[in-house]
PDB file of C-alpha atoms in Angstrom:
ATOM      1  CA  UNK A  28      31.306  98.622  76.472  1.00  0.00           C
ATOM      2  CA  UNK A  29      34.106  99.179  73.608  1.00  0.00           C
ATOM      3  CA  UNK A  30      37.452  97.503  74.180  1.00  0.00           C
ATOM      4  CA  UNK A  31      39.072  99.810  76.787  1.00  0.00           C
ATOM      5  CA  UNK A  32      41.857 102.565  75.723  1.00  0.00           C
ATOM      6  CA  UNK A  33      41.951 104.247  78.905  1.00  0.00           C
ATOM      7  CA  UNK A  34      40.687 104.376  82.757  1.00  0.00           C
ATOM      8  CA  UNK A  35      40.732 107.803  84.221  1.00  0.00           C
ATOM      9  CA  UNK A  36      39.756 108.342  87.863  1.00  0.00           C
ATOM     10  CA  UNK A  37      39.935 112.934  87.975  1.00  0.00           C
ATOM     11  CA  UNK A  38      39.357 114.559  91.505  1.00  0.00           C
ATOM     12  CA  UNK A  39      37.699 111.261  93.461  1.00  0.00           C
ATOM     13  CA  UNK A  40      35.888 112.650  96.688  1.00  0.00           C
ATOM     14  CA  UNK A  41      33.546 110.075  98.281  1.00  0.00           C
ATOM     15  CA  UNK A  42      32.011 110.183 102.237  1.00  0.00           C
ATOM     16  CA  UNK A  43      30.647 107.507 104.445  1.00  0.00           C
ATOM     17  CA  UNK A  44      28.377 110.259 106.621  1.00  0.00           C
ATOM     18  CA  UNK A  45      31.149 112.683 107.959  1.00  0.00           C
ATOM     19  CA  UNK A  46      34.010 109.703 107.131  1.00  0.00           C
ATOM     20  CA  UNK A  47      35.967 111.510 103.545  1.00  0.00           C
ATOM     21  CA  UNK A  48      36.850 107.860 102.422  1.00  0.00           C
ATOM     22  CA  UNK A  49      38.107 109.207  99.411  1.00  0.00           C
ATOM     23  CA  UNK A  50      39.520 113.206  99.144  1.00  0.00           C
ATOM     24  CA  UNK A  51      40.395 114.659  95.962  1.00  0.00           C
ATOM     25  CA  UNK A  52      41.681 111.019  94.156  1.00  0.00           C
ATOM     26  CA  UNK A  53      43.414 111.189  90.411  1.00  0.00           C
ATOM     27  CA  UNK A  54      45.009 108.378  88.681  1.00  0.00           C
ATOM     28  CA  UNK A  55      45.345 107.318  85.526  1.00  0.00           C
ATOM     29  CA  UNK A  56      44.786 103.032  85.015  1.00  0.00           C
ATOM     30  CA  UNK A  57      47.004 102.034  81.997  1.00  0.00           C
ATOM     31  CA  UNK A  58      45.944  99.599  79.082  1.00  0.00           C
ATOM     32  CA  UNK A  59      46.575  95.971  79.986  1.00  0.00           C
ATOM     33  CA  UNK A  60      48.600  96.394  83.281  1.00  0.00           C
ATOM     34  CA  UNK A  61      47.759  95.919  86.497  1.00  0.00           C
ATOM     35  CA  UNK A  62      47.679  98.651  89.005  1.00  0.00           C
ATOM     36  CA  UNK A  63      48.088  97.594  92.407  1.00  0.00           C
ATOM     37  CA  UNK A  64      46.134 100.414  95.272  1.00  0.00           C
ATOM     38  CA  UNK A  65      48.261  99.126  98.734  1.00  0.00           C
ATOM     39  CA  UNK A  66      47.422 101.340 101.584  1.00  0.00           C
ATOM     40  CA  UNK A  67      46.386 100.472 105.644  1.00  0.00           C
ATOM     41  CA  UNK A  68      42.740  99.199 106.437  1.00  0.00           C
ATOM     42  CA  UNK A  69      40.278 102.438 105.651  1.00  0.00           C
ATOM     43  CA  UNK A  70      42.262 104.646 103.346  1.00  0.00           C
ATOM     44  CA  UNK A  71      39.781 103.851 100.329  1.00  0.00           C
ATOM     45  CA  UNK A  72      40.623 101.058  98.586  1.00  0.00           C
ATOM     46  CA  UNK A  73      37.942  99.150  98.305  1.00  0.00           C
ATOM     47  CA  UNK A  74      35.703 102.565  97.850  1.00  0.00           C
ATOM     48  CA  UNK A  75      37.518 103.248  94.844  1.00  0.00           C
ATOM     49  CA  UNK A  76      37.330  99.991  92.847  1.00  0.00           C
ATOM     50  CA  UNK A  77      33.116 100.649  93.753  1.00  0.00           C
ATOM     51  CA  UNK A  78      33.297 104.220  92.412  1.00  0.00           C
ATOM     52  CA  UNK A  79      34.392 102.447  89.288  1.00  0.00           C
ATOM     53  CA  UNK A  80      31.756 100.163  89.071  1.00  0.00           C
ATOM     54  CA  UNK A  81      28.954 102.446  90.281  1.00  0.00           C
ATOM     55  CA  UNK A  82      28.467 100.238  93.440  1.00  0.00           C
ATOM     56  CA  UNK A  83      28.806 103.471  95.037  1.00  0.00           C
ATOM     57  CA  UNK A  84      28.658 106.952  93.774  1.00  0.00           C
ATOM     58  CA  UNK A  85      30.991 109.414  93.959  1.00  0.00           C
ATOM     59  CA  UNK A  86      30.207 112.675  95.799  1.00  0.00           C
ATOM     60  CA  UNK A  87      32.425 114.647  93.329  1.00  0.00           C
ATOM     61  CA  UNK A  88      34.960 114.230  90.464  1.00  0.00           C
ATOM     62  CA  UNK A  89      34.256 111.702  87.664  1.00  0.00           C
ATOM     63  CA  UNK A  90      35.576 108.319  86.358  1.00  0.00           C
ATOM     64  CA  UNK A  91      36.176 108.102  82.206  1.00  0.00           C
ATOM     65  CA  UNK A  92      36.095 104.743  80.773  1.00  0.00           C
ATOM     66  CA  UNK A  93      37.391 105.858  76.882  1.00  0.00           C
ATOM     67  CA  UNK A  94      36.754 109.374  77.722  1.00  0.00           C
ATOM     68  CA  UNK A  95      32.906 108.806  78.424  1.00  0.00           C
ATOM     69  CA  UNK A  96      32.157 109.061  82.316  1.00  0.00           C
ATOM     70  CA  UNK A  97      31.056 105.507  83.789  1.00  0.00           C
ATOM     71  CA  UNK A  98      27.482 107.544  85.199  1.00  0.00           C
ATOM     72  CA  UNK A  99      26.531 107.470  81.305  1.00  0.00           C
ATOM     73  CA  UNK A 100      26.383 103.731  81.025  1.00  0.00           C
ATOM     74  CA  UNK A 101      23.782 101.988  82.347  1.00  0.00           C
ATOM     75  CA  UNK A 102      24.705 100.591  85.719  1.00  0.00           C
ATOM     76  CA  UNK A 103      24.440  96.632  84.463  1.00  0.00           C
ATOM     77  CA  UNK A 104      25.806  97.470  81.081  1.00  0.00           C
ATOM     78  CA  UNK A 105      29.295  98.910  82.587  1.00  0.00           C
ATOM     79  CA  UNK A 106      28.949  96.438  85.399  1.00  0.00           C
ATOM     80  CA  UNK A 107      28.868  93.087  82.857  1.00  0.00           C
ATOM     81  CA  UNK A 108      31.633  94.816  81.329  1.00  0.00           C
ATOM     82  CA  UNK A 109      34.485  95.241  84.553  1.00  0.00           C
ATOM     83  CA  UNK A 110      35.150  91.695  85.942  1.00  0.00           C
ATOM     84  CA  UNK A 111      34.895  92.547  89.987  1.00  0.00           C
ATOM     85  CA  UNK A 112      36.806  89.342  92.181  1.00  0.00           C
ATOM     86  CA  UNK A 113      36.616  89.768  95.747  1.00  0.00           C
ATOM     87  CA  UNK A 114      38.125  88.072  98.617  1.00  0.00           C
ATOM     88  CA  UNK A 115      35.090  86.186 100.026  1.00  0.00           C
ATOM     89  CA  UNK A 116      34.724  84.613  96.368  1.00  0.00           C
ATOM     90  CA  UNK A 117      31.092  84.903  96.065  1.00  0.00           C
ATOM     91  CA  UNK A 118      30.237  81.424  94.142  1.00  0.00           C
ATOM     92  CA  UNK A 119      26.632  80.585  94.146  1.00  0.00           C
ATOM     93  CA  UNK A 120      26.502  77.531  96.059  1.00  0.00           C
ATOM     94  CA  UNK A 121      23.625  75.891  94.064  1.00  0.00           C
ATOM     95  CA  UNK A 122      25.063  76.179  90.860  1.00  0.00           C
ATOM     96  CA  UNK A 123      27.571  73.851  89.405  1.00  0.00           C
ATOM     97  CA  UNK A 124      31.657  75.444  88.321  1.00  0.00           C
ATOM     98  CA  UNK A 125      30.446  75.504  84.871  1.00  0.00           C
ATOM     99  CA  UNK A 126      27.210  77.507  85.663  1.00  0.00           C
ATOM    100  CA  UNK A 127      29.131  79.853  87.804  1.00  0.00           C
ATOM    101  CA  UNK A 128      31.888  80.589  85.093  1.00  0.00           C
ATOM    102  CA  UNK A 129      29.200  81.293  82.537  1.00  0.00           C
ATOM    103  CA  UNK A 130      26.977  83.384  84.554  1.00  0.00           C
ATOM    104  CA  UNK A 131      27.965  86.798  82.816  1.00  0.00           C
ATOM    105  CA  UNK A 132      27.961  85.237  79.068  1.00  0.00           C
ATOM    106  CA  UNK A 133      24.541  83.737  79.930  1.00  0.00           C
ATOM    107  CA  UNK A 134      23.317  87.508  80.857  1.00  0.00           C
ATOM    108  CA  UNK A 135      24.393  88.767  77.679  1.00  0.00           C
ATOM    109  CA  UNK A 136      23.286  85.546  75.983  1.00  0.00           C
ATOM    110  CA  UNK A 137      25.966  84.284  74.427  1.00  0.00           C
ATOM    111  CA  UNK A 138      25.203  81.358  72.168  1.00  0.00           C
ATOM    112  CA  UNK A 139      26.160  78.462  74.368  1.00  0.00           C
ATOM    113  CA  UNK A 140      28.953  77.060  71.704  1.00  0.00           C
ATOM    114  CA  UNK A 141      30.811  80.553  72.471  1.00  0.00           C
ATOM    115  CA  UNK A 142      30.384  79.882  76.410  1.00  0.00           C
ATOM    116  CA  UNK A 143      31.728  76.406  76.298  1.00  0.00           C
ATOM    117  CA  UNK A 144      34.626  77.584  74.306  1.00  0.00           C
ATOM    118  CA  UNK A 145      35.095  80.448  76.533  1.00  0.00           C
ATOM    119  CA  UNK A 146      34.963  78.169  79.289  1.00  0.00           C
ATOM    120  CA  UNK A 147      37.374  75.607  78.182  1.00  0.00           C
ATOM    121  CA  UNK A 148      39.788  78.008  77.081  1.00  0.00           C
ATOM    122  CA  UNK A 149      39.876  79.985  80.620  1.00  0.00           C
ATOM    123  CA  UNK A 150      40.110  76.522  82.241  1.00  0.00           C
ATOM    124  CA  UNK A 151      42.911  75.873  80.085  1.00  0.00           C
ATOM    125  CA  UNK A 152      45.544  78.792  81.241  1.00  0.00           C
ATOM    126  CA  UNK A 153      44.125  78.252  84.839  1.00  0.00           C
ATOM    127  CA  UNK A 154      45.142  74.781  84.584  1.00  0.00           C
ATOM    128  CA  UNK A 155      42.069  73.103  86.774  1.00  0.00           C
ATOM    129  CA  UNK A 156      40.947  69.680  85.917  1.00  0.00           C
ATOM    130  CA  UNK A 157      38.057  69.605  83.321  1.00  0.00           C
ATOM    131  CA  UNK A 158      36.298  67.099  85.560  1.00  0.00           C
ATOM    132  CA  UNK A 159      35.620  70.215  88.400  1.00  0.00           C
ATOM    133  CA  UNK A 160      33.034  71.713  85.586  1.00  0.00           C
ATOM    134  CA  UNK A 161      30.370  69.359  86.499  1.00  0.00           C
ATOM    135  CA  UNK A 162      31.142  70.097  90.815  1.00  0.00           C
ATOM    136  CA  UNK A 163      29.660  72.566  93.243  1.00  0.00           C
ATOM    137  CA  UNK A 164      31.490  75.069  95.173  1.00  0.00           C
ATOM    138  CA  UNK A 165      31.359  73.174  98.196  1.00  0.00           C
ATOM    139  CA  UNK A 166      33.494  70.273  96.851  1.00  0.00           C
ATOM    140  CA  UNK A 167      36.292  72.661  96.362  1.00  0.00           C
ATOM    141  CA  UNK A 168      39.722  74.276  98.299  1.00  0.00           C
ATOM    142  CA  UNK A 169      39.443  77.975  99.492  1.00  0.00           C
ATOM    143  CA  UNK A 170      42.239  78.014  97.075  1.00  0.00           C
ATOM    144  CA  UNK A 171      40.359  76.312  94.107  1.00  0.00           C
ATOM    145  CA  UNK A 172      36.993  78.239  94.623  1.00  0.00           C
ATOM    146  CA  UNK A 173      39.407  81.624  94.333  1.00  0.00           C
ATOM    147  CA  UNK A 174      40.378  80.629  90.859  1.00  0.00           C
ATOM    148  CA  UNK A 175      37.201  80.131  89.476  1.00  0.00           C
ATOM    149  CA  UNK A 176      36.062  83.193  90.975  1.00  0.00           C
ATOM    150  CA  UNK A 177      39.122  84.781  89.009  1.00  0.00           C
ATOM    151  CA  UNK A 178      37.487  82.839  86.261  1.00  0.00           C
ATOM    152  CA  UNK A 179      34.349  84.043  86.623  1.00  0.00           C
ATOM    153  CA  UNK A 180      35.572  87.690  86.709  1.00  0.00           C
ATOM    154  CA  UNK A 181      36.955  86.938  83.454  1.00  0.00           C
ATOM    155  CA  UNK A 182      34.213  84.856  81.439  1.00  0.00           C
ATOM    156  CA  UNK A 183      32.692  87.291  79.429  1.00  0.00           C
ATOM    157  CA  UNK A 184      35.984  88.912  78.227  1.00  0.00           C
ATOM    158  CA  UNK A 185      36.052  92.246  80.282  1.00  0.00           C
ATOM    159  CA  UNK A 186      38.835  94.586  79.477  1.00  0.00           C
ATOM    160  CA  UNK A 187      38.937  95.561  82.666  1.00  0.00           C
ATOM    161  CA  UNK A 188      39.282  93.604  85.926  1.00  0.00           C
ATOM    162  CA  UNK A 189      38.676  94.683  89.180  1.00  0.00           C
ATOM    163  CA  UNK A 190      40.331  92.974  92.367  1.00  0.00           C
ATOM    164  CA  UNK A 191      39.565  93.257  95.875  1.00  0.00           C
ATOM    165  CA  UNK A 192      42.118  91.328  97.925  1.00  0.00           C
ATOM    166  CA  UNK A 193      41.353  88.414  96.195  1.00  0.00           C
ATOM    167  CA  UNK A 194      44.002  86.021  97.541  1.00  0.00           C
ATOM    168  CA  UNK A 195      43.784  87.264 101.052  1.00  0.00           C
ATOM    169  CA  UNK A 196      41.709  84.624 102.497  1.00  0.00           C
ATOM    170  CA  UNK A 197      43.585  81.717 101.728  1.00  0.00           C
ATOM    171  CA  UNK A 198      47.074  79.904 103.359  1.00  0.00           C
ATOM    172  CA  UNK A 199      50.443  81.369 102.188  1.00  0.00           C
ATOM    173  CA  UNK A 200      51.389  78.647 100.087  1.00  0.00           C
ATOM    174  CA  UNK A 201      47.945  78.532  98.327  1.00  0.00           C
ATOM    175  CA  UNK A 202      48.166  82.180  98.075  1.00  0.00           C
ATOM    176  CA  UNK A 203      51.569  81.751  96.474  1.00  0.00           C
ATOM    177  CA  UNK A 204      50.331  79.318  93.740  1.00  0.00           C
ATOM    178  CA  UNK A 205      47.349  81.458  93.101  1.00  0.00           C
ATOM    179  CA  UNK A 206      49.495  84.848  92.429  1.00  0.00           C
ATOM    180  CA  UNK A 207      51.199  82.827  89.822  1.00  0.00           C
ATOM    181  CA  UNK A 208      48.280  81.514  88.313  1.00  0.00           C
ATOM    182  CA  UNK A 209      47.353  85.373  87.902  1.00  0.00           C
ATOM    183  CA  UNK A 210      51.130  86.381  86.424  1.00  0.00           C
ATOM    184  CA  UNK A 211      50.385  83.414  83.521  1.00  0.00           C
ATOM    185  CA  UNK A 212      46.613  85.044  82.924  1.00  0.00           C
ATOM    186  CA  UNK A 213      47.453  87.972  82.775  1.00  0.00           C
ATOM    187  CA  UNK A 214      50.386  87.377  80.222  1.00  0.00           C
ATOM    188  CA  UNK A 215      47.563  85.529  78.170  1.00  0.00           C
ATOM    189  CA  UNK A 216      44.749  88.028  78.339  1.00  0.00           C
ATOM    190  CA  UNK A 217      46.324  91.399  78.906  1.00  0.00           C
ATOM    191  CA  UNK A 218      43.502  93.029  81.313  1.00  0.00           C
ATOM    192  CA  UNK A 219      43.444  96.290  82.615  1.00  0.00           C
ATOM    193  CA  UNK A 220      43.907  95.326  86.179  1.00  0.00           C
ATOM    194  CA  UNK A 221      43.133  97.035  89.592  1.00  0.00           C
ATOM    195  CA  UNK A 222      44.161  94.966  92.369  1.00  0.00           C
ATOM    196  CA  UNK A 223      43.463  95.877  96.055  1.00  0.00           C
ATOM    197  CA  UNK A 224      46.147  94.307  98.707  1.00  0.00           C
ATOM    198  CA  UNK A 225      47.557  95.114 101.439  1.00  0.00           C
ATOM    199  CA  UNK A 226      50.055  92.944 101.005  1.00  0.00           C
ATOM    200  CA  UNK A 227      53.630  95.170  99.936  1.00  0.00           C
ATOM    201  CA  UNK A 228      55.445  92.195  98.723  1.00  0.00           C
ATOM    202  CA  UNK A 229      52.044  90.935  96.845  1.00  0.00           C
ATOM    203  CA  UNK A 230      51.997  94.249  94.611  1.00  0.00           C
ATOM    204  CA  UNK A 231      55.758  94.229  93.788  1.00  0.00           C
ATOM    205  CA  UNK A 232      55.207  90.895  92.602  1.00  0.00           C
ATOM    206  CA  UNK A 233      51.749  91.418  90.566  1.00  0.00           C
ATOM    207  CA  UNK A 234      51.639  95.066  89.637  1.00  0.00           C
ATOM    208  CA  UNK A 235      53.305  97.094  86.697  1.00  0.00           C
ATOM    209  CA  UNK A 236      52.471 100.603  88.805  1.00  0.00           C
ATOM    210  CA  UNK A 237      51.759 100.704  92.146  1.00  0.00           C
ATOM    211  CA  UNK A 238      49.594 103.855  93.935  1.00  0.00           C
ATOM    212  CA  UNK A 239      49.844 104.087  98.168  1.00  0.00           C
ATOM    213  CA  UNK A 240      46.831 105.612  98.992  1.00  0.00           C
TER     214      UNK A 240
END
């Protein structure tokens, strides 16, 4: 996938069986700022960020990526290129931090010189200890496991990043530190950010626009 210039959801309609999760959905994602979606449990959320990646299909409208609708790219091609970070982390347990961060690079084989970089530099602006490379996700926090999921999302260099609740699961002060270890990334890499939350005072805080669905 090119480096993005725009994300264009046009006339969204998606159903669960009879449920019309989402009806008739436009919005326009802008370059390098983060869109927040806020909205009560079940208003599609969560259904849209998957209509992006093509974890589910739409039913009707379309969703342009550069002008060029996301059902043109192959389904791992556009889904290497959109970092996805959800809320239940999803390390793989048997793998160590490092192996986890460079699990996307690896897939597009990267030469590993460019993942260690990539690694170091993410590790870097997220400001964990260099020693937690060589540890396995059970050795960590909720709150440290988060931010190498966030780093994980972000490994291969997406331009876009897609965020499901991501901080929801953790304590408020953790969840706290981690929304301002996502302000100083963000200022670093400039992704074009969805982030799901249902959280009001959490999407004043992150998000340059924010859409109530």
């Amino acid at each position: 996938m090119s480096a993005l210039v725009k994300m264009t959801a046009k006339h969204l309609d998606f159903y669960y069986g009879d449920f019309h999760a989402l009806k008739d959905i436009s919005l326009d994602f802008l370059l390098h700022q983060v869109t927040a979606l806020i909205g009560p449990s079940g208003c599609g959320k969560s259904t849209l960020l998957k209509c992006i990646n093509r974890m589910v299909e739409a039913d009707e409208g379309e969703i342009l990526v550069n002008g060029t609708n996301v059902k043109q790219y192959k389904e791992e091609t556009l889904r290497r290129g959109i970092g996805y970070c959800i809320q239940e982390v999803g390390l793989f347990p048997h793998m160590s931090i490092y192996a986890n961060i460079a699990t996307v690079p690896r897939l597009l084989k990267w030469p590993e010189e460019r993942i260690k970089a990539r690694v170091d530099s993410l590790l870097d602006i997220s400001g964990l200890p260099r020693d937690y490379l060589g540890k396995f996700p059970g050795q960590l926090s909720g709150g440290e496991a988060q931010r190498v999921g966030v780093l994980r999302a972000l490994a291969a260099d997406p331009p876009i990043l897609l965020m499901d609740e991501p901080f929801g699961a953790v304590d408020p002060l953790t969840r706290e530190n981690l929304q301002r270890q996502f302000l100083t990334i963000q200022k670093e890499l400039k992704k074009t950010v969805v982030f799901v939350t249902h959280d009001v005072d959490e999407a004043i805080l992150l998000a340059d626009r924010i859409a109530i669905m």
